[in-house]
Amino acid sequence: MTDRAAAMQRRQLLIATGAALTAPALAQAQAGNPLPSWRDGPRRQALLDFVAAVTTEGSPDFVAPADRIATFDNDGTLWVEQPAYTQLFFVLDRIRALAPQHPEWSADALFRAAIEGDMAALGAGGTAGLVKLAGAALAGTTPEQFETIAAEWLATARDGRWHRPFTELVYQPMLEVLAFLRAKGFGTFIVTGGGVEFVRAFADRTYGVPRSQVVGSTFALKPGETDGRITLTREPQIDFVDDGPGKPIGIARHIGRRPIAAFGNSDGDYQMLRYTTEGPGRRLGMIVHHDDAEREYAYDRQSHIGHLEKALDEAPQRGWQVISMKDDWSRIFP
Amino acid sequence: MTDRAAAMQRRQLLIATGAALTAPALAQAQAGNPLPSWRDGPRRQALLDFVAAVTTEGSPDFVAPADRIATFDNDGTLWVEQPAYTQLFFVLDRIRALAPQHPEWSADALFRAAIEGDMAALGAGGTAGLVKLAGAALAGTTPEQFETIAAEWLATARDGRWHRPFTELVYQPMLEVLAFLRAKGFGTFIVTGGGVEFVRAFADRTYGVPRSQVVGSTFALKPGETDGRITLTREPQIDFVDDGPGKPIGIARHIGRRPIAAFGNSDGDYQMLRYTTEGPGRRLGMIVHHDDAEREYAYDRQSHIGHLEKALDEAPQRGWQVISMKDDWSRIFP
């Protein structure tokens, strides 16, 4: 496939995948009620009050548009992260697809677990194991190839519970927050522990966030030359982990400005929430609390994925708003 | 000084510094002649033709707005880089200001050369020496402190030839290109070998480029905690060099998309120009050639700063436009 054909196919896949969630959300945001999927209550009010305070000229809390930066975690904050990160399903499918070309993988317990979909064995390998798999699954791809592979997967893969594309398992109330903030002059950035290229493959279509406003973990890129053209290929080694203490660093590096609002759902967002709300002036920190087993999932302190404990315990003293999915959101998915 | 007072002072300094160059340039760009400081000729025409081709719906070369990415080198492409990089003057002034607190520096030949302004001795230290000085000069600062220090310096420092603030020694024709491209739906990014924080201190005001659209070299940031708040402090070690082969990597990392237009002036931009123009579809690569000793400077193959040789030699075969400052620009500075 030529580069141009690949780019066109990628675009078509992205359009097919994204299901145009952004435009309706934006239209709603600009109409009378910017947050129609939020129930009246202290969390919705806190959000509205914050935005009014920082965007009303003459307000003591007024913030110029260039300083209106809001950051959003992705997994568990903007889309579903249970029973496992979507990116993990992507990596496992890729490992399975490549396995015939890698007979040596069958001698490795971690890769065998991946090929057989043995989630317990994968869990035992911990984060290091998952990073190793993610590295092996996509090593050698150029950024353009990665995006084509990810877009193809997102267009065809379905989640096990709702049997819907993963890009439809995004939280409608958060799409409304994104659109509302942008309508109020904010720059909205995703700051994810996930791989930056994976999230970029759908962020524009799904969230209305352009690629350059996605900050994430990165694998090393190796410059080279193929057929007289410069190429960048992905190495198997991760070189920046944009999670926990890495999030403020990713923000400083990439955005160059401390956010005034941050949204997360786990202890992996604790430092981002602190870094945001410890700045001077009016600030907003919000935590999506998964307490709705019926419509989505209920988990916090006991969960390995999306573990939420420290941030939850400190939320009252730090003034962070804890969003109850069950009580605060009238609707979960678009 | 409180954080808030520092932020206000910073803002005032930025306003004082930037001299509001952007607004008039933008107004011109939107009027009949988008490039008033460009003389009629093949370079101006190439620019206009390229923009028309990629922005006219139905054109075979049409590019959707989200893909209209243009990248600009900074030193020598957007502002003056002779007789030495502006950031070097900044670092030297900072070294001199801090010298009384660092008696140990006087035992080091490199630091002595910096304190005494011995440019020949500094040159002998090469890039490694300059990076070491830049590391030492700003180590231990938070991103906010760095920006305040840089903005204060930019507001007061004057260049030796024109006795003007450095932020006024920007190229009016390039300001027009930036504004013109933005008016045509492009995202304009700076991709600089210089330190990202230094360029961010003036990019918004001076070029209309927001901080998050500046890609540059970075020093390691160390997370810590002071008085119960998360802090990031700059380490003396550089951890990413956004120059030469680093530029495509910085672009892939930060922007996540191959540019369709790139502007540079030296061999440090060679890989960025190739990475840009080797992509599929219509592309534009332009080189600012400093051939105007009277109004600015004349240098290329023999110069240590802004060395231009390989990119100049290969420009014809690669279809890159070489801009003659002398012939193509009717005006140099705003």
XYZ file of C-alpha atoms in Angstrom:
668
model
C 0.000 0.000 0.000
C 1.376 3.425 -0.868
C 1.679 6.088 1.832
C -1.115 8.047 0.230
C -3.453 5.062 0.002
C -2.626 4.228 3.609
C -3.408 7.781 4.663
C -6.740 7.705 2.848
C -7.674 4.361 4.312
C -6.707 5.622 7.742
C -8.908 8.653 7.316
C -11.868 6.539 6.229
C -11.355 4.225 9.162
C -11.171 7.129 11.548
C -14.402 8.519 10.196
C -16.057 5.110 10.464
C -14.689 4.683 13.964
C -15.370 8.011 15.498
C -19.110 7.943 14.910
C -19.144 11.744 14.921
C -19.665 12.035 18.650
C -18.178 15.456 18.887
C -20.492 17.556 16.786
C -23.736 16.824 18.698
C -21.991 17.304 22.036
C -20.692 20.644 20.877
C -24.102 21.717 19.659
C -25.592 20.890 23.036
C -22.804 22.744 24.806
C -23.590 25.852 22.867
C -27.307 25.619 23.533
C -28.972 26.553 26.795
C -27.844 23.607 28.884
C -24.181 22.873 28.359
C -24.236 19.703 30.489
C -27.468 17.862 29.660
C -26.224 14.462 30.881
C -25.294 15.846 34.293
C -27.902 15.776 37.033
C -28.386 18.912 39.051
C -26.236 18.762 42.151
C -23.019 19.946 43.755
C -20.653 18.489 41.114
C -22.467 19.976 38.133
C -22.725 23.239 40.046
C -19.044 23.243 40.975
C -18.155 22.864 37.311
C -20.482 25.647 36.189
C -19.334 27.951 39.000
C -15.684 27.381 38.203
C -16.147 28.088 34.499
C -18.199 31.212 35.216
C -15.587 32.485 37.686
C -12.594 32.101 35.392
C -14.290 33.287 32.190
C -16.264 36.312 33.404
C -14.388 39.535 32.733
C -14.076 41.582 35.899
C -14.349 38.481 38.070
C -11.532 38.326 40.640
C -10.842 34.813 39.344
C -10.787 35.775 35.656
C -8.208 33.869 33.604
C -7.133 34.932 30.107
C -8.027 32.417 27.373
C -4.389 31.466 26.755
C -4.149 30.308 30.374
C -7.362 28.289 30.329
C -5.789 24.863 30.161
C -7.752 21.782 31.204
C -6.218 18.308 31.283
C -8.046 14.990 31.136
C -6.867 11.519 31.930
C -8.190 9.050 29.330
C -8.684 5.478 30.674
C -11.537 5.507 33.193
C -11.995 9.278 32.873
C -13.065 9.636 29.249
C -13.730 6.001 28.334
C -14.186 2.580 29.919
C -11.068 0.921 31.344
C -12.598 -2.307 32.705
C -12.138 -5.262 32.614
C -8.772 -4.176 31.153
C -7.320 -1.170 29.363
C -8.493 -1.031 25.758
C -4.907 -0.668 24.666
C -4.167 -4.054 26.230
C -6.813 -5.714 24.052
C -5.244 -3.986 21.078
C -1.776 -5.230 22.004
C -2.994 -8.792 22.623
C -4.755 -8.921 19.259
C -1.607 -7.627 17.617
C 0.568 -10.195 19.399
C -1.777 -12.955 18.216
C -1.711 -11.632 14.660
C 2.093 -11.536 14.643
C 2.640 -14.828 16.508
C 3.042 -16.975 13.351
C 6.032 -14.809 12.389
C 7.542 -15.183 15.872
C 7.837 -18.876 16.749
C 10.270 -17.885 19.509
C 7.387 -16.290 21.440
C 5.927 -19.684 22.286
C 8.952 -20.356 24.483
C 8.192 -17.273 26.612
C 5.543 -17.597 29.349
C 4.476 -13.966 29.028
C 3.933 -14.169 25.275
C 2.197 -17.539 25.644
C -0.203 -15.953 28.135
C -0.829 -13.139 25.647
C -1.485 -15.519 22.764
C -3.787 -17.684 24.871
C -5.535 -14.673 26.428
C -4.679 -15.921 29.920
C -5.502 -12.715 31.813
C -4.487 -14.134 35.211
C -1.018 -14.990 33.952
C -0.788 -11.604 32.265
C -1.764 -9.898 35.507
C 1.033 -11.774 37.271
C 3.499 -10.195 34.832
C 2.510 -6.771 36.138
C 3.004 -3.486 34.356
C 6.500 -4.451 33.245
C 5.045 -7.430 31.403
C 2.404 -5.354 29.653
C 4.953 -2.749 28.604
C 7.152 -5.527 27.224
C 4.224 -6.886 25.205
C 3.255 -3.416 23.952
C 6.858 -2.842 22.937
C 7.101 -6.127 21.040
C 3.671 -5.804 19.431
C 4.377 -2.541 17.636
C 8.181 -2.413 17.387
C 9.465 -1.458 13.960
C 6.375 0.466 12.891
C 6.534 4.052 11.705
C 4.116 6.535 13.316
C 2.001 6.412 10.141
C 1.887 2.604 10.140
C 1.027 2.555 13.831
C -1.901 4.824 13.253
C -3.235 2.731 10.377
C -2.971 -0.445 12.464
C -4.664 1.199 15.457
C -7.444 2.737 13.357
C -8.153 -0.600 11.652
C -8.352 -2.319 15.013
C -10.597 0.356 16.543
C -12.935 0.100 13.552
C -13.438 -3.637 13.951
C -12.840 -4.577 17.612
C -15.798 -4.822 19.977
C -15.884 -4.827 23.744
C -17.042 -8.006 25.493
C -19.926 -6.594 27.510
C -21.742 -4.165 25.249
C -20.438 -5.535 21.936
C -19.835 -1.999 20.782
C -16.726 -0.346 19.335
C -14.503 0.930 22.128
C -14.748 4.478 20.790
C -18.472 4.385 21.579
C -17.772 3.466 25.196
C -16.843 7.026 26.034
C -18.637 8.974 28.725
C -21.229 11.323 27.277
C -21.068 13.654 30.323
C -17.322 14.056 29.795
C -17.772 14.739 26.070
C -20.061 17.531 27.211
C -17.412 18.878 29.592
C -14.812 18.855 26.809
C -17.102 20.698 24.405
C -18.314 23.121 27.083
C -14.792 24.064 28.120
C -13.695 24.559 24.522
C -16.737 26.731 23.878
C -15.555 28.796 26.861
C -12.108 29.335 25.392
C -10.269 26.500 27.139
C -7.573 24.400 25.563
C -8.450 20.770 26.309
C -5.549 18.309 26.555
C -5.513 14.583 27.174
C -2.778 13.507 29.591
C -2.770 9.725 29.542
C -0.664 6.930 30.929
C -1.486 5.120 27.690
C 0.638 5.262 24.587
C 0.428 8.632 22.924
C 0.122 7.192 19.407
C -2.724 4.879 20.351
C -4.793 7.679 21.853
C -3.987 10.004 18.951
C -5.488 7.444 16.573
C -8.987 8.356 17.807
C -8.761 11.489 20.003
C -9.597 14.006 17.297
C -12.684 12.197 16.010
C -13.898 10.934 19.350
C -13.056 13.778 21.721
C -12.414 16.731 19.415
C -8.853 16.865 20.760
C -6.207 17.304 18.043
C -3.202 14.990 18.043
C -0.852 17.705 19.247
C -2.986 18.085 22.374
C -2.523 14.481 23.442
C 0.277 13.887 25.960
C 1.093 10.267 26.761
C 3.665 7.583 27.346
C 6.138 7.110 24.530
C 8.330 4.394 23.132
C 11.731 5.360 21.789
C 11.775 6.393 18.129
C 14.780 5.481 16.034
C 15.678 7.678 13.076
C 16.829 5.906 9.943
C 16.554 5.936 6.198
C 14.663 3.599 3.854
C 14.607 3.938 0.070
C 16.170 7.379 0.333
C 13.584 8.662 2.796
C 13.917 9.505 6.459
C 12.011 7.047 8.606
C 11.236 6.926 12.293
C 10.622 3.487 13.696
C 9.327 2.539 17.072
C 11.697 0.729 19.375
C 10.538 -1.909 21.873
C 11.665 0.209 24.864
C 9.364 2.687 26.575
C 11.154 5.983 27.174
C 8.618 8.114 29.016
C 5.902 6.957 31.402
C 3.220 9.615 31.552
C 1.576 8.326 34.694
C 1.617 9.289 38.364
C 4.608 11.609 38.966
C 5.203 11.579 35.202
C 2.003 13.496 34.476
C 3.184 16.884 35.780
C 6.420 16.371 33.846
C 4.525 15.512 30.659
C 2.383 18.607 31.180
C 5.354 20.921 31.753
C 7.171 19.456 28.755
C 4.364 19.429 26.320
C 1.882 22.106 27.340
C 4.364 24.408 29.080
C 1.788 25.718 31.476
C 0.143 24.497 34.655
C -3.512 23.555 34.018
C -6.253 25.343 35.914
C -8.552 22.313 35.753
C -7.812 18.591 35.787
C -9.987 15.496 35.541
C -8.911 12.017 36.576
C -10.224 8.831 38.115
C -7.359 7.000 39.795
C -4.264 7.417 41.900
C -2.354 7.634 38.630
C -3.898 11.098 38.371
C -3.058 12.118 41.944
C 0.021 14.158 41.034
C -1.716 15.800 38.068
C -4.621 16.802 40.300
C -2.271 18.203 42.921
C -0.055 19.985 40.395
C -3.159 21.601 38.939
C -4.950 22.598 42.116
C -1.832 23.716 44.009
C -1.322 26.549 41.552
C -2.381 30.095 42.469
C -5.881 31.397 41.758
C -9.079 29.497 41.252
C -8.622 25.839 40.326
C -10.764 22.786 39.683
C -9.905 19.149 40.359
C -12.492 16.451 39.601
C -12.418 12.691 40.082
C -14.709 10.329 38.188
C -15.738 7.762 40.813
C -16.885 4.481 39.296
C -19.769 3.537 41.588
C -22.274 2.320 39.027
C -21.970 -1.435 38.550
C -25.272 -1.544 36.751
C -24.650 0.964 34.004
C -20.836 0.676 33.953
C -18.556 -0.673 36.724
C -18.041 -0.104 40.436
C -14.442 -0.126 41.684
C -11.933 1.944 43.591
C -9.665 0.805 46.468
C -9.590 -2.893 45.602
C -9.146 -2.580 41.878
C -5.842 -3.187 40.191
C -6.959 -1.216 37.137
C -7.932 2.328 38.002
C -6.892 1.932 41.632
C -8.347 4.892 43.521
C -7.459 5.317 47.179
C -5.057 8.112 48.031
C -6.757 10.623 45.736
C -10.148 9.640 47.136
C -8.991 9.947 50.747
C -7.442 13.359 50.204
C -10.185 14.746 47.962
C -12.108 16.548 50.760
C -9.082 18.339 52.203
C -7.793 19.240 48.745
C -11.153 20.496 47.546
C -11.424 17.967 44.744
C -14.908 17.163 43.502
C -15.699 13.453 43.487
C -18.171 12.717 40.705
C -20.563 9.887 41.430
C -21.248 8.180 38.126
C -24.413 6.752 39.599
C -25.839 9.948 41.054
C -24.334 12.741 38.962
C -24.667 11.323 35.475
C -28.100 10.760 33.960
C -26.550 9.027 31.004
C -23.268 7.185 30.630
C -22.646 6.559 26.916
C -23.627 8.573 23.837
C 7.231 37.454 45.506
C 4.118 35.292 45.520
C 3.353 33.010 42.603
C 0.463 35.227 41.630
C 2.540 38.414 41.751
C 5.227 36.667 39.741
C 2.672 35.599 37.177
C 1.319 39.133 36.874
C 4.764 40.610 36.564
C 5.597 38.019 33.964
C 2.508 38.920 31.979
C 3.334 42.633 32.104
C 6.867 41.922 31.011
C 5.642 39.796 28.164
C 3.339 42.545 27.015
C 6.130 45.089 27.245
C 8.480 42.745 25.429
C 6.343 41.481 22.636
C 5.542 44.910 21.253
C 2.300 43.534 19.842
C 3.846 42.444 16.591
C 1.288 39.822 15.891
C -1.895 41.791 15.563
C -0.796 44.096 12.717
C 0.760 41.181 10.851
C -2.474 39.280 11.148
C -4.501 42.228 9.936
C -2.283 42.517 6.887
C -2.541 38.811 6.252
C -6.275 39.022 6.160
C -6.317 42.023 3.868
C -5.685 41.904 0.126
C -1.957 41.251 0.204
C -1.076 38.602 2.734
C 2.688 39.010 2.274
C 3.383 42.760 1.964
C 7.059 42.480 2.939
C 7.755 39.893 0.238
C 8.848 41.109 -3.187
C 7.131 39.600 -6.192
C 9.143 36.668 -7.409
C 9.390 32.892 -7.485
C 9.621 32.406 -3.685
C 6.588 34.514 -2.854
C 4.751 32.828 -5.709
C 5.741 29.339 -4.559
C 4.335 30.105 -1.123
C 1.073 31.496 -2.480
C 0.706 28.614 -4.963
C 1.296 26.021 -2.276
C -1.245 27.549 0.091
C -3.827 27.883 -2.691
C -3.283 24.263 -3.763
C -3.699 22.718 -0.312
C -6.574 24.927 0.859
C -8.804 25.051 -2.232
C -11.601 22.515 -1.969
C -11.725 20.316 -5.030
C -8.019 20.866 -5.703
C -6.190 17.547 -6.206
C -3.764 18.739 -3.509
C -6.438 19.732 -0.985
C -5.506 19.021 2.633
C -8.023 19.027 5.482
C -7.403 21.746 8.090
C -6.384 19.228 10.781
C -3.531 18.084 8.531
C -2.296 21.581 7.691
C 0.759 21.560 9.918
C 3.632 23.976 9.288
C 6.838 23.914 11.303
C 9.327 26.735 11.749
C 12.844 26.716 13.048
C 13.444 29.723 15.322
C 17.083 30.936 15.390
C 17.922 32.399 11.982
C 14.506 31.530 10.562
C 12.203 33.678 12.690
C 14.727 35.906 14.433
C 18.372 36.964 14.282
C 20.964 34.385 15.380
C 24.168 36.354 14.772
C 26.693 37.091 16.189
C 25.511 34.390 18.617
C 22.249 32.714 19.604
C 20.133 35.029 21.738
C 19.777 32.251 24.275
C 23.550 32.281 24.711
C 23.486 35.960 25.680
C 20.732 35.116 28.135
C 22.741 32.266 29.642
C 25.903 34.367 29.891
C 24.064 37.194 31.662
C 22.578 34.643 34.024
C 25.975 33.056 34.718
C 27.390 36.507 35.497
C 24.472 37.298 37.797
C 24.913 34.041 39.696
C 28.731 34.070 39.756
C 29.025 35.700 43.224
C 27.122 32.729 44.658
C 29.400 30.277 42.852
C 33.030 31.022 43.708
C 33.916 27.545 42.425
C 33.148 28.707 38.889
C 36.264 30.857 38.771
C 38.385 27.694 38.851
C 36.726 26.433 35.648
C 38.025 27.758 32.299
C 34.613 27.467 30.640
C 32.814 29.424 33.352
C 35.623 31.996 33.456
C 35.204 32.516 29.719
C 31.455 32.960 30.245
C 31.909 35.475 33.058
C 34.488 37.428 31.080
C 32.473 37.229 27.851
C 35.423 35.638 26.048
C 33.548 34.452 22.967
C 36.613 32.834 21.371
C 37.202 30.667 24.430
C 33.497 29.864 24.570
C 33.557 28.857 20.928
C 36.434 26.493 21.669
C 34.203 24.743 24.216
C 31.808 23.847 21.408
C 28.193 22.905 21.795
C 28.949 20.711 24.795
C 30.337 23.729 26.624
C 27.312 25.870 25.846
C 24.933 23.131 26.964
C 26.896 22.799 30.203
C 26.620 26.555 30.808
C 22.907 26.581 29.978
C 22.418 23.695 32.384
C 24.274 25.393 35.209
C 22.708 28.805 34.610
C 19.121 27.681 35.115
C 19.427 24.499 37.186
C 17.065 24.345 40.135
C 14.446 26.674 38.672
C 10.807 25.674 38.320
C 9.171 26.211 34.906
C 7.363 29.254 36.350
C 10.588 30.749 37.728
C 12.370 30.105 34.455
C 9.723 31.966 32.561
C 9.858 34.952 34.890
C 13.647 35.116 34.615
C 13.549 34.831 30.826
C 10.784 37.416 30.459
C 12.649 39.893 32.676
C 15.785 39.426 30.633
C 13.975 39.766 27.299
C 12.347 42.979 28.511
C 15.663 44.630 29.370
C 18.395 43.082 27.210
C 19.395 44.806 23.968
C 21.294 43.465 21.021
C 24.726 44.942 20.276
C 24.149 46.121 16.701
C 20.682 47.638 16.623
C 20.329 48.291 20.360
C 16.827 46.905 20.225
C 15.127 44.196 22.300
C 15.775 40.785 20.774
C 12.063 40.192 20.334
C 12.009 43.094 17.883
C 14.711 41.469 15.784
C 12.255 39.060 14.258
C 11.706 38.852 10.531
C 8.618 40.739 9.447
C 8.207 38.600 6.299
C 8.124 35.472 8.440
C 5.583 37.003 10.832
C 3.470 37.505 7.745
C 3.909 33.862 6.732
C 2.882 32.703 10.216
C -0.219 34.877 10.221
C -1.097 34.022 6.616
C -0.879 30.281 7.237
C -2.971 30.528 10.399
C -5.575 32.564 8.533
C -5.651 29.685 6.044
C -6.355 27.107 8.726
C -2.815 25.912 9.380
C -1.434 24.985 12.759
C 1.906 26.779 13.097
C 4.531 25.118 15.299
C 8.019 26.221 16.255
C 10.543 23.374 16.178
C 13.727 24.782 17.648
C 17.113 23.491 18.700
C 16.898 26.076 21.471
C 15.497 25.392 24.904
C 11.755 24.964 24.800
C 11.148 27.062 27.918
C 13.188 29.985 26.622
C 11.274 30.154 23.356
C 7.948 29.705 25.126
C 8.695 32.818 27.176
C 8.051 34.985 24.100
C 6.534 32.817 21.342
C 2.903 33.639 22.053
C 3.355 37.406 22.170
C 5.955 37.643 19.459
C 4.856 34.997 16.963
C 1.273 34.243 17.959
C 2.343 30.657 18.683
C 0.971 29.268 21.950
C 3.359 27.564 24.357
C 1.993 24.122 23.586
C 2.963 24.603 19.926
C 6.631 25.127 20.702
C 8.818 22.023 20.393
C 12.406 22.357 21.549
C 15.354 20.930 23.404
C 14.676 20.056 27.028
C 16.584 19.709 30.238
C 15.547 16.973 32.638
C 12.828 17.943 35.106
C 12.959 16.487 38.594
C 9.715 16.050 40.527
C 9.813 16.915 44.204
C 7.850 18.563 46.960
C 8.379 21.903 48.697
C 6.161 23.273 51.480
C 3.595 20.584 50.770
C 3.401 21.365 47.070
C 4.574 19.392 44.084
C 7.479 21.099 42.377
C 9.337 20.410 39.170
C 12.880 21.648 39.060
C 15.210 21.815 36.152
C 18.269 19.593 36.248
C 21.596 20.611 34.719
C 21.484 17.741 32.172
C 19.911 18.147 28.753
C 17.670 15.186 27.945
C 16.443 15.884 24.422
C 18.247 17.715 21.649
C 15.700 18.978 19.167
C 18.147 19.649 16.378
C 19.199 17.872 13.204
C 17.956 14.252 13.379
C 16.152 15.186 16.614
C 13.694 17.468 14.826
C 11.649 14.730 13.108
C 11.557 12.898 16.452
C 10.406 16.027 18.293
C 7.734 16.530 15.644
C 6.482 12.936 15.813
C 6.457 13.040 19.606
C 4.845 16.368 20.093
C 2.747 17.112 17.031
C 2.026 13.512 16.080
C 1.761 14.307 12.430
C 4.171 14.967 9.590
C 4.144 18.652 8.591
C 3.197 19.604 5.043
C 5.366 22.736 5.154
C 8.657 23.455 6.912
C 10.850 26.541 7.159
C 14.483 26.506 8.222
C 17.792 28.209 7.569
C 20.596 25.812 8.417
C 21.751 22.229 8.194
C 20.173 21.754 11.615
C 16.884 21.901 9.730
C 17.946 19.461 6.998
C 16.178 16.433 8.487
C 13.038 18.429 9.286
C 12.907 19.697 5.710
C 13.376 16.191 4.335
C 10.896 14.607 6.748
C 8.351 17.210 5.682
C 8.861 17.177 1.943
C 9.317 13.403 1.633
C 5.725 12.860 2.736
C 3.025 12.098 0.170
C 1.065 14.861 -1.547
C 1.974 18.479 -2.072
C 4.682 19.781 0.245
C 6.644 22.961 0.807
C 10.198 23.323 2.099
C 11.740 26.781 2.380
C 15.187 27.923 3.474
C 15.922 31.456 4.667
C 19.273 32.279 3.091
C 21.131 35.040 4.924
C 22.692 36.961 2.046
C 22.068 40.502 3.207
C 25.072 41.811 5.148
C 23.780 45.332 4.908
C 20.349 44.925 6.407
C 21.106 41.808 8.487
C 23.976 39.305 8.009
C 25.464 37.250 5.197
C 26.600 33.737 6.049
C 26.171 30.109 5.057
C 28.909 27.525 4.424
C 31.619 29.141 6.509
C 29.550 30.046 9.523
C 29.660 28.080 12.733
C 26.276 29.476 13.781
C 23.574 28.694 11.263
C 25.906 26.581 9.147
C 24.151 26.018 5.818
C 25.762 23.725 3.295
C 24.157 20.321 2.778
C 20.618 21.723 2.756
C 21.683 24.451 0.316
C 23.422 21.978 -2.011
C 20.465 19.619 -2.080
C 17.758 22.283 -2.278
C 17.367 22.201 -6.086
C 17.014 18.422 -6.352
C 14.681 18.302 -3.366
C 12.517 21.152 -4.619
C 13.203 23.370 -1.624
C 12.768 27.106 -2.126
C 15.806 29.149 -1.108
C 14.670 32.570 0.068
C 17.105 35.378 -0.637
C 16.776 37.828 2.222
C 18.295 40.482 0.009
C 16.111 39.970 -3.045
C 12.899 38.456 -1.716
C 12.283 40.590 1.352
C 11.509 44.287 0.998
C 11.715 44.716 4.728
C 13.551 42.731 7.395
C 12.269 43.826 10.819
C 8.861 45.083 11.931
